[in-house]
CSV table of C-alpha atoms in Angstrom, one decimal:
chain,number,residue,atom,x,y,z
A,1,MET,CA,45.9,-9.5,74.2
A,2,PHE,CA,48.8,-7.4,74.9
A,3,ILE,CA,52.1,-6.3,72.8
A,4,ALA,CA,55.1,-5.4,74.1
A,5,ASP,CA,57.9,-4.1,72.2
A,6,ARG,CA,60.7,-4.3,74.4
A,7,GLY,CA,61.7,-6.5,77.5
A,8,GLU,CA,61.1,-4.2,80.1
A,9,GLU,CA,57.5,-3.6,79.0
A,10,ALA,CA,56.9,-7.1,78.9
A,11,LEU,CA,57.9,-7.5,82.1
A,12,GLY,CA,56.1,-4.2,83.6
A,13,LEU,CA,52.6,-5.6,81.9
A,14,MET,CA,53.7,-9.0,83.9
A,15,ARG,CA,53.7,-7.7,87.0
A,16,CYS,CA,50.3,-6.3,87.2
A,17,THR,CA,48.2,-8.8,84.9
A,18,VAL,CA,47.9,-12.5,84.8
A,19,PHE,CA,48.6,-14.4,81.7
A,20,ASP,CA,47.6,-18.0,80.7
A,21,ILE,CA,50.4,-17.9,78.0
A,22,ILE,CA,53.3,-15.1,76.8
A,23,TYR,CA,54.6,-15.3,73.2
A,24,LEU,CA,58.6,-14.6,73.5
A,25,ASP,CA,61.7,-13.6,71.5
A,26,ILE,CA,64.4,-14.4,72.6
A,27,LYS,CA,66.3,-11.1,70.7
A,28,MET,CA,64.7,-7.9,71.7
A,29,PRO,CA,66.0,-4.3,72.0
A,30,ASP,CA,66.7,-4.1,76.1
A,31,LEU,CA,66.5,-7.9,77.5
A,32,CYS,CA,66.7,-11.0,75.8
A,33,GLY,CA,64.2,-13.6,76.3
A,34,GLU,CA,66.5,-15.3,78.5
A,35,GLN,CA,66.5,-12.8,81.1
A,36,ILE,CA,62.5,-12.9,80.8
A,37,ILE,CA,62.3,-16.3,81.2
A,38,LYS,CA,64.5,-16.4,84.6
A,39,GLU,CA,62.6,-13.7,86.3
A,40,ILE,CA,59.4,-14.9,85.2
A,41,LYS,CA,60.5,-18.3,86.7
A,42,ARG,CA,62.4,-15.8,89.9
A,43,ASN,CA,58.7,-14.7,90.3
A,44,GLY,CA,57.3,-18.0,90.7
A,45,LEU,CA,54.9,-16.7,87.6
A,46,LYS,CA,52.9,-20.0,86.4
A,47,THR,CA,52.3,-18.2,83.0
A,48,LYS,CA,53.1,-20.5,80.3
A,49,ILE,CA,56.0,-19.7,78.1
A,50,VAL,CA,56.4,-20.1,74.2
A,51,VAL,CA,59.4,-18.7,72.5
A,52,VAL,CA,59.3,-17.7,69.0
A,53,THR,CA,62.4,-16.7,67.2
A,54,GLY,CA,64.6,-17.1,64.1
A,55,ILE,CA,67.2,-19.0,66.2
A,56,THR,CA,67.2,-22.5,64.8
A,57,ASP,CA,70.6,-23.4,67.2
A,58,GLU,CA,69.8,-26.6,69.1
A,59,LEU,CA,71.9,-26.0,71.9
A,60,ILE,CA,70.0,-22.6,72.7
A,61,LYS,CA,66.8,-24.3,71.9
A,62,ASP,CA,67.5,-26.8,74.6
A,63,TYR,CA,68.8,-24.2,76.9
A,64,ILE,CA,65.8,-22.2,76.6
A,65,LEU,CA,63.5,-25.3,77.3
A,66,PHE,CA,65.8,-25.6,80.3
A,67,LEU,CA,65.3,-22.5,81.7
A,68,GLY,CA,61.7,-23.0,82.0
A,69,ALA,CA,59.9,-22.2,78.4
A,70,ASP,CA,57.2,-24.6,77.7
A,71,HIS,CA,57.8,-24.6,73.7
A,72,TYR,CA,59.8,-23.1,71.3
A,73,ILE,CA,58.8,-22.5,67.7
A,74,THR,CA,61.0,-21.5,64.9
A,75,LYS,CA,60.4,-18.6,62.4
A,76,PRO,CA,59.3,-18.7,59.8
A,77,PHE,CA,56.3,-20.4,61.0
A,78,LYS,CA,52.7,-21.5,60.2
A,79,ILE,CA,49.4,-20.5,62.2
A,80,LEU,CA,49.1,-24.0,62.9
A,81,GLN,CA,52.2,-24.1,65.2
A,82,ILE,CA,51.2,-21.1,67.2
A,83,ILE,CA,47.7,-23.4,67.6
A,84,GLU,CA,49.2,-26.2,68.4
A,85,SER,CA,51.4,-24.5,71.3
A,86,LEU,CA,48.1,-23.7,72.5
A,87,LYS,CA,47.4,-27.5,72.7
A,88,ILE,CA,50.8,-28.2,73.9
A,89,THR,CA,50.5,-25.9,77.1
A,90,ASP,CA,47.3,-26.7,77.9
A,91,THR,CA,46.4,-23.3,77.7
A,92,PRO,CA,42.4,-22.1,77.1
A,93,ILE,CA,41.5,-21.0,73.7
A,94,PRO,CA,39.8,-17.7,74.9
A,95,PRO,CA,35.6,-17.5,74.2
A,96,ASN,CA,35.8,-14.5,72.0
A,97,SER,CA,38.2,-16.3,69.5
A,98,ALA,CA,34.7,-17.9,67.9
A,99,PRO,CA,34.7,-17.4,64.2
A,100,PRO,CA,32.7,-14.8,63.2
A,101,GLU,CA,28.9,-15.5,63.0
A,102,GLY,CA,28.5,-17.6,59.7
A,103,GLY,CA,32.4,-18.3,59.6
A,104,GLN,CA,33.9,-21.4,59.8
A,105,ALA,CA,36.7,-22.9,62.6
A,106,ARG,CA,39.8,-24.2,60.4
A,107,TYR,CA,41.1,-25.9,63.3
A,108,ARG,CA,39.4,-28.0,66.2
A,109,TRP,CA,40.8,-30.4,68.7
A,110,ASN,CA,39.3,-31.4,72.0
A,111,ALA,CA,40.0,-29.3,75.0
């Protein structure tokens, strides 16, 4: 997992690392999520994109999905929505994400 605080930093990471899924906000200090989605698509990357944003406007949501985002989550969100986004985008759950020994998984679904 990588975290980028700025759009240019995120693009730099995407140029040298293959990701299964990217969680992306629309509003960022230097580039907006729209620009990053366009760049991802322009470069032919097959990475799944989930937008997580405070913007609730349905027209913007539709536009972002039209650009190529695979899912759209509005803030505030519940962790279950993040888990559901993995299911919706058909993204595998990493093997090291299992609960600690003796712990119990709270969420399960058939992959």
